[in-house]
Tab-separated table of C-alpha atoms in Angstrom:
chain	number	residue	atom	x	y	z
A	1	MET	CA	-12.692	5.698	20.692
A	2	GLU	CA	-8.963	4.980	20.680
A	3	GLU	CA	-8.953	3.540	17.163
A	4	VAL	CA	-10.546	6.734	15.808
A	5	ARG	CA	-7.823	8.826	17.432
A	6	ILE	CA	-5.112	6.653	15.895
A	7	ILE	CA	-6.642	6.860	12.415
A	8	ILE	CA	-6.945	10.651	12.589
A	9	ASN	CA	-3.403	10.956	13.964
A	10	GLN	CA	-1.839	8.925	11.148
A	11	ILE	CA	-3.813	10.690	8.419
A	12	SER	CA	-2.862	14.048	9.967
A	13	ILE	CA	0.812	13.075	9.731
A	14	LEU	CA	0.402	12.163	6.068
A	15	THR	CA	-1.433	15.409	5.379
A	16	LEU	CA	1.201	17.575	7.046
A	17	LEU	CA	4.001	15.813	5.154
A	18	GLY	CA	2.156	16.403	1.907
A	19	LEU	CA	1.529	20.031	2.886
A	20	ILE	CA	5.258	20.604	3.271
A	21	GLY	CA	5.807	19.372	-0.275
A	22	PHE	CA	2.842	21.423	-1.512
A	23	ILE	CA	4.207	24.658	-0.008
A	24	ALA	CA	7.707	23.907	-1.297
A	25	GLY	CA	6.279	23.429	-4.796
A	26	LYS	CA	3.944	26.435	-4.784
A	27	THR	CA	6.652	28.795	-3.570
A	28	ASN	CA	9.244	27.326	-5.978
A	29	TYR	CA	11.436	26.636	-2.946
A	30	LEU	CA	12.343	23.340	-4.658
A	31	PRO	CA	13.086	23.100	-8.405
A	32	GLN	CA	10.379	21.915	-10.788
A	33	ASN	CA	11.944	18.507	-11.308
A	34	ALA	CA	12.257	17.805	-7.559
A	35	GLY	CA	9.172	15.568	-7.536
A	36	ILE	CA	10.531	13.328	-10.290
A	37	VAL	CA	13.897	13.027	-8.539
A	38	ILE	CA	12.226	12.107	-5.248
A	39	SER	CA	10.079	9.490	-6.986
A	40	LYS	CA	13.229	7.834	-8.365
A	41	VAL	CA	14.805	7.794	-4.904
A	42	VAL	CA	11.701	6.106	-3.497
A	43	VAL	CA	11.260	3.481	-6.226
A	44	LYS	CA	14.918	2.633	-6.787
A	45	LEU	CA	16.391	3.017	-3.293
A	46	THR	CA	14.263	3.409	-0.178
A	47	ALA	CA	11.371	1.063	-1.074
A	48	PRO	CA	13.638	-1.959	-1.757
A	49	PHE	CA	15.296	-1.544	1.644
A	50	LEU	CA	11.902	-1.202	3.343
A	51	ILE	CA	10.628	-4.408	1.703
A	52	PHE	CA	13.734	-6.407	2.611
A	53	VAL	CA	13.828	-5.284	6.249
A	54	THR	CA	10.092	-5.859	6.725
A	55	LEU	CA	10.405	-9.478	5.596
A	56	ALA	CA	13.815	-10.336	7.038
A	57	LYS	CA	13.166	-9.179	10.601
A	58	LYS	CA	9.946	-11.183	11.147
A	59	ASP	CA	9.653	-14.550	12.899
A	60	PHE	CA	6.760	-16.875	11.983
A	61	SER	CA	5.766	-19.645	14.399
A	62	MET	CA	4.296	-22.954	13.224
A	63	GLU	CA	1.338	-22.558	15.601
A	64	SER	CA	-0.087	-19.724	13.538
A	65	ILE	CA	0.579	-21.274	10.121
A	66	THR	CA	-3.149	-21.755	9.351
A	67	SER	CA	-3.971	-18.119	9.983
A	68	ILE	CA	-0.835	-17.011	8.131
A	69	LEU	CA	-1.880	-18.971	5.052
A	70	GLY	CA	-5.424	-17.675	5.501
A	71	VAL	CA	-4.279	-14.042	5.438
A	72	LEU	CA	-2.035	-14.684	2.438
A	73	VAL	CA	-4.677	-16.553	0.434
A	74	LEU	CA	-7.672	-14.420	1.377
A	75	GLY	CA	-5.693	-11.200	0.991
A	76	THR	CA	-4.532	-12.219	-2.473
A	77	LEU	CA	-8.029	-13.319	-3.542
A	78	PHE	CA	-9.658	-10.098	-2.332
A	79	LEU	CA	-7.034	-7.972	-4.078
A	80	ILE	CA	-7.426	-9.897	-7.338
A	81	ALA	CA	-11.213	-9.612	-7.056
A	82	ALA	CA	-10.852	-5.840	-6.606
A	83	PHE	CA	-8.739	-5.713	-9.763
A	84	LEU	CA	-11.270	-7.707	-11.808
A	85	ILE	CA	-14.213	-5.594	-10.635
A	86	SER	CA	-12.311	-2.354	-11.278
A	87	SER	CA	-11.570	-3.523	-14.832
A	88	PHE	CA	-15.313	-3.538	-15.514
A	89	GLY	CA	-15.596	-0.216	-13.692
A	90	CYS	CA	-13.115	1.364	-16.117
A	91	LYS	CA	-15.318	0.373	-19.030
A	92	ILE	CA	-18.420	1.819	-17.387
A	93	LEU	CA	-16.583	5.058	-16.536
A	94	LYS	CA	-15.029	5.098	-20.038
A	95	LEU	CA	-11.506	5.393	-18.694
A	96	GLU	CA	-8.689	4.549	-21.073
A	97	GLY	CA	-4.923	4.304	-21.279
A	98	ALA	CA	-2.740	5.318	-18.361
A	99	THR	CA	-5.666	6.776	-16.385
A	100	ALA	CA	-7.522	3.462	-16.523
A	101	ASN	CA	-4.423	1.567	-15.413
A	102	ILE	CA	-3.903	3.897	-12.454
A	103	TYR	CA	-7.582	3.473	-11.532
A	104	LYS	CA	-7.116	-0.312	-11.476
A	105	MET	CA	-3.915	-0.033	-9.430
A	106	HIS	CA	-5.472	2.166	-6.792
A	107	SER	CA	-8.559	-0.030	-6.634
A	108	VAL	CA	-6.230	-2.787	-5.470
A	109	PHE	CA	-3.295	-1.255	-3.615
A	110	GLY	CA	-3.750	0.737	-0.433
A	111	ASN	CA	-1.540	2.349	2.178
A	112	VAL	CA	-1.028	-1.009	3.918
A	113	ILE	CA	2.095	-0.107	5.899
A	114	TYR	CA	2.401	3.538	6.939
A	115	LEU	CA	-1.244	4.008	7.881
A	116	ALA	CA	-2.244	0.433	8.720
A	117	TYR	CA	0.701	-0.730	10.854
A	118	PRO	CA	0.280	1.789	13.728
A	119	LEU	CA	-3.476	1.183	13.743
A	120	LEU	CA	-3.125	-2.604	13.822
A	121	SER	CA	-0.452	-2.471	16.513
A	122	SER	CA	-2.611	-0.303	18.770
A	123	LEU	CA	-5.832	-2.268	18.258
A	124	PHE	CA	-4.434	-5.809	18.369
A	125	GLY	CA	-0.878	-5.533	19.696
A	126	ASP	CA	1.928	-7.626	18.249
A	127	ASP	CA	-0.520	-10.117	16.701
A	128	GLY	CA	-2.142	-7.374	14.668
A	129	LEU	CA	1.187	-6.080	13.398
A	130	PHE	CA	2.297	-9.648	12.655
A	131	TYR	CA	-0.690	-10.357	10.410
A	132	GLY	CA	-0.337	-6.901	8.881
A	133	VAL	CA	3.122	-7.872	7.660
A	134	VAL	CA	1.719	-11.139	6.274
A	135	PHE	CA	-0.931	-9.206	4.339
A	136	SER	CA	1.700	-6.816	3.015
A	137	ILE	CA	3.533	-9.800	1.518
A	138	ALA	CA	0.449	-10.617	-0.569
A	139	ASN	CA	-0.038	-6.927	-1.384
A	140	ASP	CA	3.594	-6.305	-2.329
A	141	THR	CA	3.826	-9.474	-4.411
A	142	LEU	CA	0.973	-8.218	-6.566
A	143	LEU	CA	2.225	-4.608	-6.484
A	144	TRP	CA	5.635	-5.440	-7.903
A	145	THR	CA	4.240	-7.818	-10.525
A	146	LEU	CA	0.704	-6.890	-11.597
A	147	GLY	CA	1.194	-3.285	-10.498
A	148	ILE	CA	4.403	-2.778	-12.479
A	149	PHE	CA	2.762	-4.367	-15.517
A	150	LEU	CA	-0.207	-1.978	-15.263
A	151	VAL	CA	1.827	1.167	-14.668
A	152	ASN	CA	3.900	0.415	-17.771
A	153	LYS	CA	1.115	-1.074	-19.934
A	154	HIS	CA	0.011	2.235	-21.480
A	155	LYS	CA	3.207	2.412	-23.514
A	156	LYS	CA	1.892	-0.500	-25.607
A	157	THR	CA	5.244	-2.242	-25.639
A	158	SER	CA	5.563	-5.979	-26.176
A	159	ILE	CA	4.792	-8.483	-23.429
A	160	LYS	CA	8.502	-9.313	-23.264
A	161	ASP	CA	9.392	-5.665	-22.648
A	162	ASN	CA	6.714	-5.354	-19.960
A	163	LEU	CA	7.920	-8.497	-18.209
A	164	LYS	CA	11.414	-7.013	-17.980
A	165	HIS	CA	10.038	-4.416	-15.574
A	166	LEU	CA	9.044	-7.197	-13.167
A	167	ILE	CA	12.735	-7.654	-12.414
A	168	ASN	CA	13.606	-4.566	-10.418
A	169	GLY	CA	15.084	-3.514	-7.101
A	170	ASN	CA	11.818	-4.116	-5.291
A	171	THR	CA	11.191	-7.661	-6.538
A	172	ILE	CA	14.841	-8.530	-5.876
A	173	ALA	CA	14.527	-7.153	-2.336
A	174	MET	CA	11.347	-9.182	-1.817
A	175	SER	CA	13.048	-12.367	-3.014
A	176	LEU	CA	16.036	-11.823	-0.718
A	177	GLY	CA	13.752	-11.042	2.221
A	178	LEU	CA	11.771	-14.245	1.663
A	179	ILE	CA	15.010	-16.241	1.513
A	180	VAL	CA	16.105	-14.828	4.877
A	181	LEU	CA	12.638	-15.530	6.287
A	182	ILE	CA	12.695	-19.159	5.115
A	183	VAL	CA	16.220	-19.724	6.438
A	184	LYS	CA	15.186	-18.380	9.846
A	185	MET	CA	12.157	-20.693	9.889
A	186	LEU	CA	14.268	-23.744	8.991
A	187	LEU	CA	17.052	-23.046	11.470
A	188	GLY	CA	14.801	-21.900	14.288
A	189	SER	CA	16.528	-20.855	17.511
A	190	SER	CA	19.801	-22.430	16.364
A	191	VAL	CA	20.448	-19.383	14.218
A	192	ASN	CA	21.214	-17.471	17.416
A	193	ASN	CA	24.086	-19.862	18.182
A	194	ILE	CA	26.062	-18.638	15.175
A	195	PRO	CA	28.896	-16.402	16.500
A	196	TYR	CA	28.172	-12.670	16.248
A	197	ILE	CA	25.025	-13.288	14.148
A	198	GLN	CA	22.824	-11.155	16.394
A	199	GLU	CA	25.296	-8.281	16.502
A	200	VAL	CA	25.840	-8.269	12.746
A	201	SER	CA	22.166	-8.699	11.843
A	202	GLY	CA	21.208	-5.949	14.290
A	203	PHE	CA	23.732	-3.559	12.788
A	204	VAL	CA	22.640	-4.347	9.208
A	205	HIS	CA	18.993	-3.955	10.202
A	206	ASP	CA	19.617	-0.526	11.728
A	207	VAL	CA	21.424	0.670	8.604
A	208	LEU	CA	18.871	-0.619	6.094
A	209	ASN	CA	15.853	0.282	8.220
A	210	SER	CA	17.013	3.876	8.676
A	211	LEU	CA	16.888	4.333	4.915
A	212	GLY	CA	13.809	2.196	4.230
A	213	SER	CA	11.753	4.034	6.841
A	214	THR	CA	12.016	7.228	4.757
A	215	THR	CA	9.920	5.677	1.949
A	216	PHE	CA	6.521	6.994	2.947
A	217	PRO	CA	7.525	10.467	4.171
A	218	LEU	CA	9.321	10.925	0.850
A	219	SER	CA	6.256	9.601	-0.983
A	220	MET	CA	4.049	12.183	0.728
A	221	LEU	CA	6.574	14.937	-0.032
A	222	PHE	CA	6.409	13.872	-3.676
A	223	ILE	CA	2.597	13.925	-3.576
A	224	GLY	CA	2.608	17.453	-2.132
A	225	LEU	CA	4.928	18.633	-4.903
A	226	ILE	CA	2.673	17.142	-7.590
A	227	LEU	CA	-0.477	18.561	-5.963
A	228	SER	CA	1.092	22.024	-6.130
A	229	GLU	CA	1.049	21.709	-9.933
A	230	ILE	CA	-2.656	20.796	-10.133
A	231	LYS	CA	-5.012	23.594	-11.155
A	232	ILE	CA	-8.811	23.330	-11.109
A	233	GLU	CA	-9.991	26.596	-12.606
A	234	LYS	CA	-13.502	25.512	-13.652
A	235	VAL	CA	-16.230	23.410	-12.067
A	236	SER	CA	-16.250	21.317	-15.246
A	237	ASP	CA	-12.610	20.407	-14.569
A	238	PHE	CA	-13.624	19.079	-11.181
A	239	VAL	CA	-16.598	17.149	-12.575
A	240	LYS	CA	-14.296	15.375	-15.021
A	241	ARG	CA	-12.578	13.862	-11.987
A	242	SER	CA	-15.787	12.226	-10.734
A	243	HIS	CA	-14.192	8.808	-11.290
A	244	ILE	CA	-11.951	9.525	-8.297
A	245	PHE	CA	-14.976	9.626	-6.005
A	246	VAL	CA	-16.285	6.409	-7.543
A	247	LEU	CA	-12.872	4.927	-6.768
A	248	ALA	CA	-13.080	6.201	-3.183
A	249	LEU	CA	-16.487	4.571	-2.696
A	250	PHE	CA	-15.199	1.300	-4.125
A	251	LYS	CA	-11.878	1.277	-2.240
A	252	LEU	CA	-12.999	2.596	1.133
A	253	ILE	CA	-16.478	1.065	1.486
A	254	ILE	CA	-17.523	-1.554	-1.070
A	255	VAL	CA	-14.425	-3.804	-0.994
A	256	PRO	CA	-14.017	-3.954	2.821
A	257	VAL	CA	-17.769	-4.462	3.343
A	258	LEU	CA	-17.775	-7.358	0.870
A	259	ALA	CA	-14.781	-8.813	2.717
A	260	LEU	CA	-16.626	-8.403	6.014
A	261	ILE	CA	-19.626	-10.334	4.710
A	262	LEU	CA	-17.520	-13.186	3.332
A	263	LEU	CA	-15.249	-13.454	6.381
A	264	SER	CA	-18.256	-13.652	8.700
A	265	PHE	CA	-18.923	-17.120	7.191
A	266	THR	CA	-15.376	-18.520	7.422
A	267	GLY	CA	-15.734	-20.058	10.885
A	268	ASP	CA	-12.858	-20.553	13.322
A	269	TRP	CA	-10.198	-21.922	10.972
A	270	ILE	CA	-8.646	-18.473	10.765
A	271	ASP	CA	-7.822	-16.369	13.822
A	272	LEU	CA	-10.228	-13.544	14.716
A	273	VAL	CA	-7.425	-10.971	14.734
A	274	ALA	CA	-6.315	-12.180	11.308
A	275	LYS	CA	-9.826	-11.570	9.928
A	276	HIS	CA	-9.885	-8.049	11.350
A	277	VAL	CA	-6.476	-7.309	9.872
A	278	VAL	CA	-7.550	-8.393	6.381
A	279	VAL	CA	-10.600	-6.112	6.511
A	280	LEU	CA	-8.684	-3.096	7.833
A	281	GLU	CA	-5.894	-3.510	5.289
A	282	LEU	CA	-8.498	-3.528	2.509
A	283	ALA	CA	-10.145	-0.396	3.942
A	284	VAL	CA	-7.085	1.890	3.945
A	285	PRO	CA	-6.803	4.800	1.456
A	286	CYS	CA	-4.966	4.485	-1.852
A	287	GLY	CA	-1.276	3.633	-1.606
A	288	THR	CA	1.203	6.507	-1.556
A	289	ILE	CA	3.738	4.461	-3.509
A	290	VAL	CA	1.569	4.391	-6.666
A	291	PRO	CA	2.136	8.051	-7.677
A	292	ALA	CA	5.886	7.521	-7.331
A	293	LEU	CA	5.669	4.405	-9.515
A	294	ALA	CA	3.510	6.260	-12.025
A	295	ALA	CA	6.090	9.027	-12.308
A	296	GLU	CA	8.921	6.513	-12.594
A	297	TYR	CA	7.286	4.684	-15.514
A	298	GLY	CA	5.806	7.746	-17.240
A	299	SER	CA	2.191	6.968	-16.337
A	300	ASP	CA	-0.616	9.270	-15.133
A	301	TYR	CA	0.970	10.287	-11.835
A	302	ARG	CA	-1.258	13.353	-11.427
A	303	THR	CA	-4.409	11.216	-11.322
A	304	ALA	CA	-2.612	8.860	-8.937
A	305	THR	CA	-1.789	11.826	-6.705
A	306	GLU	CA	-5.390	13.027	-6.715
A	307	ASN	CA	-6.554	9.510	-5.835
A	308	VAL	CA	-4.328	9.461	-2.762
A	309	PHE	CA	-5.408	12.943	-1.703
A	310	VAL	CA	-9.172	12.317	-1.980
A	311	THR	CA	-9.192	8.838	-0.433
A	312	THR	CA	-6.918	9.907	2.414
A	313	VAL	CA	-9.254	12.766	3.343
A	314	LEU	CA	-12.373	10.605	3.034
A	315	GLY	CA	-10.636	7.805	4.917
A	316	ILE	CA	-10.929	9.903	8.092
A	317	PHE	CA	-14.655	9.172	8.016
A	318	SER	CA	-14.793	5.769	6.313
A	319	MET	CA	-12.282	3.830	8.413
A	320	PRO	CA	-14.028	4.384	11.777
A	321	PHE	CA	-17.242	3.255	10.056
A	322	ILE	CA	-15.556	0.048	8.849
A	323	VAL	CA	-14.142	-0.578	12.340
A	324	TYR	CA	-17.661	-0.225	13.753
A	325	LEU	CA	-19.094	-2.698	11.219
A	326	MET	CA	-16.213	-5.081	11.840
A	327	GLN	CA	-16.949	-5.232	15.560
A	328	ILE	CA	-20.580	-6.068	14.820
A	329	MET	CA	-20.185	-8.590	11.999
A	330	ILE	CA	-17.007	-10.480	12.984
A	331	LYS	CA	-16.925	-11.759	16.570
């Protein structure tokens, strides 16, 4: 199946990028603090540009407004539901502090761009990629608000101090991108009549996109560097990480299957492709940006790295299974 080939291809790319970082770390080819430096570059520089370009370059038509709102609302509700369920899961697994917060983050936030976009584009064409961007708006809105709060919560600072972290390069980039998006919707085709607007916007896009597109390769390089520091010398050390496999089951199977069941009863008010996109975005492995955020805010970035590694490997098998169920249950 073509979709299986695409999934394996994208995961293979991620794995090889991480392997480069792993080898560089194990051989001490890069200094010990290289991972932390890379994480700062991702969080403070490349990710904001990626967010802005992703929003600013898209055109939304009024004909698809119902499905757009459906993806935004349903995506947000499913992500919030995943967070609430994972909060109970932390109590059952007896996870505390930074580790618990990372567990909650990765229960919610997946690799919705680097892995999902190529898959959606191949399976559903431009419509699939279009709705994928819409879903990423819901995902990123929660990531740079709820996610930042969680990744900084373990420090037990005041609510006021935590809220300060919600104002950062990424949320500013999102706000600016939404402004550009709204202006384009209001002006419509008349925006093209402004002298030199296409030339200037194209040039700016190329500059910002060239830097923003490095976000996920750099994230995987960072993950490889952190993995090179992980040592599992005893079986008991591995057993202590059993919560990661519980997370994988929840993130890769339980959440998308629940979404499949609920979406099968939504009728025709939301486009079929939009439903498929929501399910596939929920079924992707843990987000590669979370370990970088965890390192930036002094959280448990090693657990975050392990989460990405395990779910990415298991995602090779789980995502084709979800695609198969999706074709049966949503028609």
